[in-house]
Short mmCIF file of C-alpha atoms in Angstrom, two decimals:
data_model
loop_
_atom_site.label_atom_id
_atom_site.label_comp_id
_atom_site.label_asym_id
_atom_site.label_seq_id
_atom_site.Cartn_x
_atom_site.Cartn_y
_atom_site.Cartn_z
CA MET U 25 124.18 49.51 6.75
CA SER U 26 120.72 51.16 7.27
CA ASP U 27 120.36 54.68 8.67
CA LEU U 28 116.85 54.33 10.25
CA HIS U 29 117.01 54.43 13.75
CA LEU U 30 115.47 50.99 15.17
CA GLU U 31 114.68 49.89 18.71
CA SER U 32 113.32 46.63 19.91
CA GLY U 33 112.85 44.89 23.18
CA GLY U 34 110.44 42.74 25.74
CA ASP U 35 109.72 39.18 25.30
CA ASP U 36 109.63 36.31 22.77
CA GLY U 37 105.92 36.45 21.96
CA PRO U 38 104.62 37.77 18.58
CA ALA U 39 106.37 41.17 17.19
CA VAL U 40 104.44 44.76 16.83
CA LEU U 41 105.51 47.47 15.33
CA PHE U 42 104.83 50.74 16.70
CA LEU U 43 105.24 53.98 13.79
CA HIS U 44 104.81 57.23 14.71
CA GLY U 45 103.08 60.00 12.71
CA SER U 46 104.56 63.13 10.61
CA GLY U 47 107.29 65.20 12.83
CA ALA U 48 107.81 62.76 16.11
CA SER U 49 109.90 60.15 16.72
CA GLY U 50 109.37 56.43 18.33
CA ALA U 51 109.87 58.25 21.71
CA VAL U 52 105.82 58.98 21.42
CA TRP U 53 104.71 55.08 22.03
CA LYS U 54 106.15 55.07 25.38
CA PRO U 55 102.77 55.55 27.31
CA VAL U 56 101.27 52.39 25.47
CA LEU U 57 104.49 50.60 25.81
CA GLU U 58 104.59 51.32 29.71
CA ARG U 59 100.79 50.35 29.77
CA LEU U 60 101.53 47.05 28.17
CA ARG U 61 104.38 46.17 30.74
CA GLU U 62 102.08 46.84 33.67
CA SER U 63 99.68 44.50 32.30
CA GLY U 64 101.94 41.40 31.72
CA THR U 65 101.68 41.70 28.00
CA ARG U 66 103.86 38.98 26.56
CA TYR U 67 105.08 40.42 22.99
CA ARG U 68 108.07 41.44 21.31
CA TRP U 69 108.33 45.63 20.95
CA LEU U 70 109.44 47.17 17.85
CA VAL U 71 109.60 51.03 16.99
CA ALA U 72 111.32 53.01 14.78
CA ASP U 73 112.36 56.44 13.95
CA LEU U 74 110.87 57.47 10.67
CA PRO U 75 113.22 58.59 7.73
CA GLY U 76 113.90 62.16 8.27
CA HIS U 77 112.69 62.17 11.67
CA GLY U 78 114.02 62.16 15.12
CA ARG U 79 117.12 59.33 14.91
CA SER U 80 117.14 58.23 11.18
CA GLY U 81 118.81 59.51 8.42
CA HIS U 82 117.43 61.75 6.29
CA ARG U 83 116.53 60.64 2.52
CA GLU U 84 115.51 62.16 -1.22
CA ASP U 85 112.28 59.69 -0.85
CA TYR U 86 109.36 60.44 1.23
CA SER U 87 106.97 58.91 -0.95
CA PRO U 88 104.85 55.99 1.16
CA GLU U 89 107.27 53.62 -0.57
CA GLY U 90 110.56 55.29 0.02
CA TYR U 91 109.63 54.84 3.59
CA ALA U 92 108.15 51.61 3.67
CA ASP U 93 111.26 50.33 1.63
CA ALA U 94 113.59 51.47 4.46
CA VAL U 95 111.15 50.39 7.08
CA SER U 96 111.06 46.83 5.93
CA ALA U 97 114.90 46.51 4.87
CA ALA U 98 115.50 47.30 8.85
CA LEU U 99 112.83 45.01 9.50
CA VAL U 100 114.42 42.31 7.31
CA GLY U 101 117.92 43.01 9.00
CA LEU U 102 116.49 42.40 12.56
CA LEU U 103 114.07 39.89 12.33
CA GLY U 104 115.17 37.72 8.96
CA GLU U 105 113.09 37.51 5.83
CA ASN U 106 109.44 36.73 5.73
CA ALA U 107 109.19 37.31 9.74
CA SER U 108 105.49 37.92 11.20
CA LEU U 109 104.14 40.80 13.12
CA ASN U 110 101.91 43.01 13.77
CA VAL U 111 101.98 46.95 12.63
CA VAL U 112 100.36 49.78 14.67
CA GLY U 113 100.40 52.94 13.23
CA HIS U 114 99.58 56.38 13.75
CA SER U 115 98.66 59.09 10.54
CA LEU U 116 102.21 59.24 8.84
CA GLY U 117 102.89 55.87 10.53
CA GLY U 118 99.44 54.31 9.20
CA LEU U 119 99.99 54.92 5.67
CA VAL U 120 103.51 53.11 6.11
CA GLY U 121 102.03 50.64 7.72
CA MET U 122 99.83 50.33 4.92
CA THR U 123 101.78 49.64 2.76
CA ILE U 124 103.90 47.76 4.37
CA ALA U 125 101.21 45.49 4.90
CA ASP U 126 100.42 44.97 0.78
CA GLY U 127 102.92 41.61 0.80
CA THR U 128 105.86 42.56 -1.44
CA HIS U 129 108.12 44.19 1.34
CA GLY U 130 109.48 41.55 2.71
CA VAL U 131 107.71 41.00 6.10
CA THR U 132 104.49 39.41 6.83
CA VAL U 133 102.07 41.48 8.34
CA GLU U 134 99.63 39.32 10.49
CA SER U 135 97.46 42.65 11.80
CA LEU U 136 96.90 46.27 10.93
CA ALA U 137 96.14 49.33 13.11
CA VAL U 138 95.86 52.77 11.69
CA ILE U 139 95.05 55.84 14.08
CA ALA U 140 93.80 58.92 13.59
CA MET U 141 94.57 59.11 9.35
CA LYS U 142 93.67 62.56 7.56
CA VAL U 143 92.01 61.42 4.30
CA ALA U 144 91.38 64.91 2.74
CA TRP U 145 92.81 67.72 3.37
CA THR U 146 92.00 71.80 1.53
CA GLU U 147 93.88 73.26 -0.55
CA GLU U 148 94.87 75.56 2.62
CA GLU U 149 96.34 72.79 4.21
CA LEU U 150 98.24 72.00 1.51
CA ALA U 151 99.74 75.46 0.94
CA ARG U 152 101.02 75.28 4.41
CA ARG U 153 102.11 72.31 4.21
CA SER U 154 103.96 72.40 1.34
CA ALA U 155 105.61 75.91 2.79
CA LEU U 156 107.26 73.97 6.06
CA ALA U 157 109.67 72.51 3.60
CA ASP U 158 111.50 75.94 2.36
CA ARG U 159 111.19 76.91 5.70
CA PRO U 160 115.00 78.34 6.93
CA ILE U 161 116.19 75.79 9.74
CA ARG U 162 115.59 77.34 12.80
CA ILE U 163 118.41 77.65 15.44
CA LEU U 164 118.65 77.76 19.01
CA PRO U 165 120.99 78.95 20.88
CA GLU U 166 120.54 76.07 23.66
CA GLU U 167 119.52 72.49 23.53
CA LYS U 168 117.07 72.60 26.36
CA GLU U 169 114.75 75.25 24.20
CA ALA U 170 115.42 72.86 20.66
CA ARG U 171 114.13 69.98 23.26
CA GLU U 172 111.05 72.08 24.37
CA LEU U 173 110.24 72.76 20.68
CA PHE U 174 110.48 69.24 19.58
CA GLY U 175 108.38 68.26 22.33
CA ARG U 176 105.47 70.94 21.71
CA ILE U 177 105.69 69.20 18.03
CA SER U 178 105.74 65.92 18.80
CA GLY U 179 103.48 65.89 21.94
CA LEU U 180 106.68 64.45 24.16
CA ARG U 181 105.21 67.04 27.19
CA GLY U 182 104.21 65.77 30.22
CA PRO U 183 105.77 63.74 33.11
CA ALA U 184 105.41 60.77 31.12
CA PHE U 185 108.64 62.04 29.06
CA THR U 186 111.46 62.90 29.90
CA ASP U 187 114.58 65.42 28.64
CA GLU U 188 116.36 62.31 27.24
CA ASP U 189 112.99 60.83 25.11
CA ARG U 190 113.29 64.77 24.00
CA ALA U 191 116.71 64.74 22.70
CA GLY U 192 115.72 62.15 19.80
CA GLY U 193 114.50 64.84 17.90
CA VAL U 194 117.34 67.53 18.62
CA THR U 195 120.57 67.54 16.87
CA ALA U 196 123.72 70.43 17.25
CA ARG U 197 123.92 72.50 14.22
CA ASP U 198 125.33 75.69 13.06
CA GLY U 199 126.97 77.00 16.60
CA GLY U 200 123.35 76.44 18.27
CA TYR U 201 120.62 73.16 17.71
CA ALA U 202 117.87 72.79 15.88
CA LEU U 203 115.57 69.84 15.06
CA SER U 204 116.97 66.79 13.40
CA ALA U 205 113.75 66.43 11.53
CA ASP U 206 114.56 67.17 7.99
CA PRO U 207 112.15 70.03 6.20
CA GLY U 208 111.76 67.91 3.07
CA ILE U 209 109.36 65.50 4.88
CA THR U 210 106.31 67.77 3.85
CA ARG U 211 107.78 68.81 0.46
CA ALA U 212 105.54 65.57 -1.41
CA ALA U 213 101.81 65.58 -0.97
CA PRO U 214 99.79 63.84 1.59
CA ALA U 215 98.52 61.04 -0.11
CA THR U 216 94.61 61.27 -0.19
CA GLY U 217 91.49 59.36 -0.94
CA PRO U 218 91.72 57.57 -4.59
CA GLU U 219 95.32 56.53 -3.47
CA LEU U 220 94.43 55.48 0.52
CA ALA U 221 91.35 53.66 -0.67
CA ALA U 222 93.65 51.33 -3.36
CA ARG U 223 96.55 50.95 -1.02
CA MET U 224 94.14 49.71 1.93
CA LEU U 225 92.87 47.31 -0.94
CA LYS U 226 96.10 45.71 -1.47
CA VAL U 227 96.14 44.85 2.74
CA THR U 228 94.92 41.35 3.38
CA CYS U 229 95.29 41.16 6.92
CA PRO U 230 92.63 42.31 9.64
CA VAL U 231 92.64 45.73 9.55
CA GLU U 232 91.41 48.06 12.98
CA LEU U 233 91.31 51.94 12.25
CA ALA U 234 90.64 54.34 15.33
CA CYS U 235 90.63 58.24 16.19
CA GLY U 236 89.87 60.20 19.03
CA ASP U 237 86.74 61.80 19.15
CA HIS U 238 87.72 65.06 19.90
CA ASP U 239 90.66 65.02 17.33
CA PRO U 240 89.82 68.41 15.26
CA GLY U 241 91.62 67.05 11.83
CA ILE U 242 90.18 63.68 11.34
CA ASP U 243 86.40 62.71 10.33
CA PRO U 244 85.46 59.11 11.35
CA ALA U 245 83.11 58.97 8.87
CA ASP U 246 85.54 59.95 6.06
CA MET U 247 87.96 58.18 7.50
CA ALA U 248 85.82 55.03 6.89
CA GLU U 249 84.40 55.35 4.04
CA VAL U 250 88.02 56.15 2.38
CA LEU U 251 90.01 53.17 3.81
CA GLY U 252 86.65 51.04 3.97
CA HIS U 253 86.59 49.50 7.33
CA PRO U 254 84.51 50.80 10.38
CA VAL U 255 86.39 53.66 12.42
CA THR U 256 86.27 52.77 16.10
CA VAL U 257 85.91 56.68 18.00
CA LEU U 258 87.94 56.46 21.02
CA PRO U 259 86.73 58.82 23.97
CA ASP U 260 88.22 61.70 25.61
CA ALA U 261 90.81 61.93 23.18
CA GLY U 262 92.55 64.14 20.13
CA HIS U 263 94.71 63.28 17.45
CA ASN U 264 97.59 61.83 19.67
CA VAL U 265 95.56 59.31 21.38
CA HIS U 266 98.44 57.35 21.91
CA ILE U 267 99.82 59.47 24.33
CA GLU U 268 96.49 61.42 25.83
CA ARG U 269 94.92 57.70 26.02
CA PRO U 270 97.58 54.97 25.99
CA ASP U 271 95.54 52.76 27.78
CA LEU U 272 92.76 52.47 25.36
CA ILE U 273 95.94 51.39 22.41
CA ALA U 274 97.30 48.94 25.01
CA ASP U 275 93.82 47.72 24.61
CA LEU U 276 93.63 47.41 20.86
CA VAL U 277 97.32 46.15 20.29
CA GLU U 278 95.98 43.23 23.10
CA ARG U 279 92.96 42.57 21.06
CA ALA U 280 95.34 42.08 17.44
CA LEU U 281 97.21 39.90 19.46
CA GLY U 282 94.03 37.65 20.70
CA ARG U 283 94.68 38.51 24.24
#
């Protein structure tokens, strides 16, 4: 039985899988799903908590293939072998989506949208990231404090999100509460230039790339050069475009569906 948390809803239209970024959970897509509901878009949505995140189990393998294998197995279990779907991935979720879309994971990807993918890292950034894996787990006495911490890390703040949304990233531990995410997700080095380019070359479906115009960690020119597709720069948004400008991501989904 899969220990990957996968939710589904909506109509009998085309399926759209939403994949979140590192340190977050599937709840980050709530504003986009609400926009699509308001617009009357008929589709079936699927939202996963990636392995080591949210309500999904921890694993040893947090490589792109490890993530993709886990997500694909859950998809095949729910939809059946060779089911067709569209994929929207933010940051890490974009990398997982690229890997699933290589035609070897038992599902057929009709379109892929990659949002805010970091394609280059400095040595300082890599050192900070690696150090997170060995940092002692922070235990908080109150569940409310842990939920607030997860909200700050994941972007689940503001009126669009509830305590229940944030609870998906928290677990009881050692007489208190901690984030449910596995610290080990940052132990493996992130994929960069040549690896990302090679993975994108294996993707055969239509691809759309996008990032926010105020994203401090993403250079759209670098993203376009490495991934080999033009990047749409979305206005008035930082890294979490799907939270800050869900209308723009909903538009992107509707374009992929031909609406």
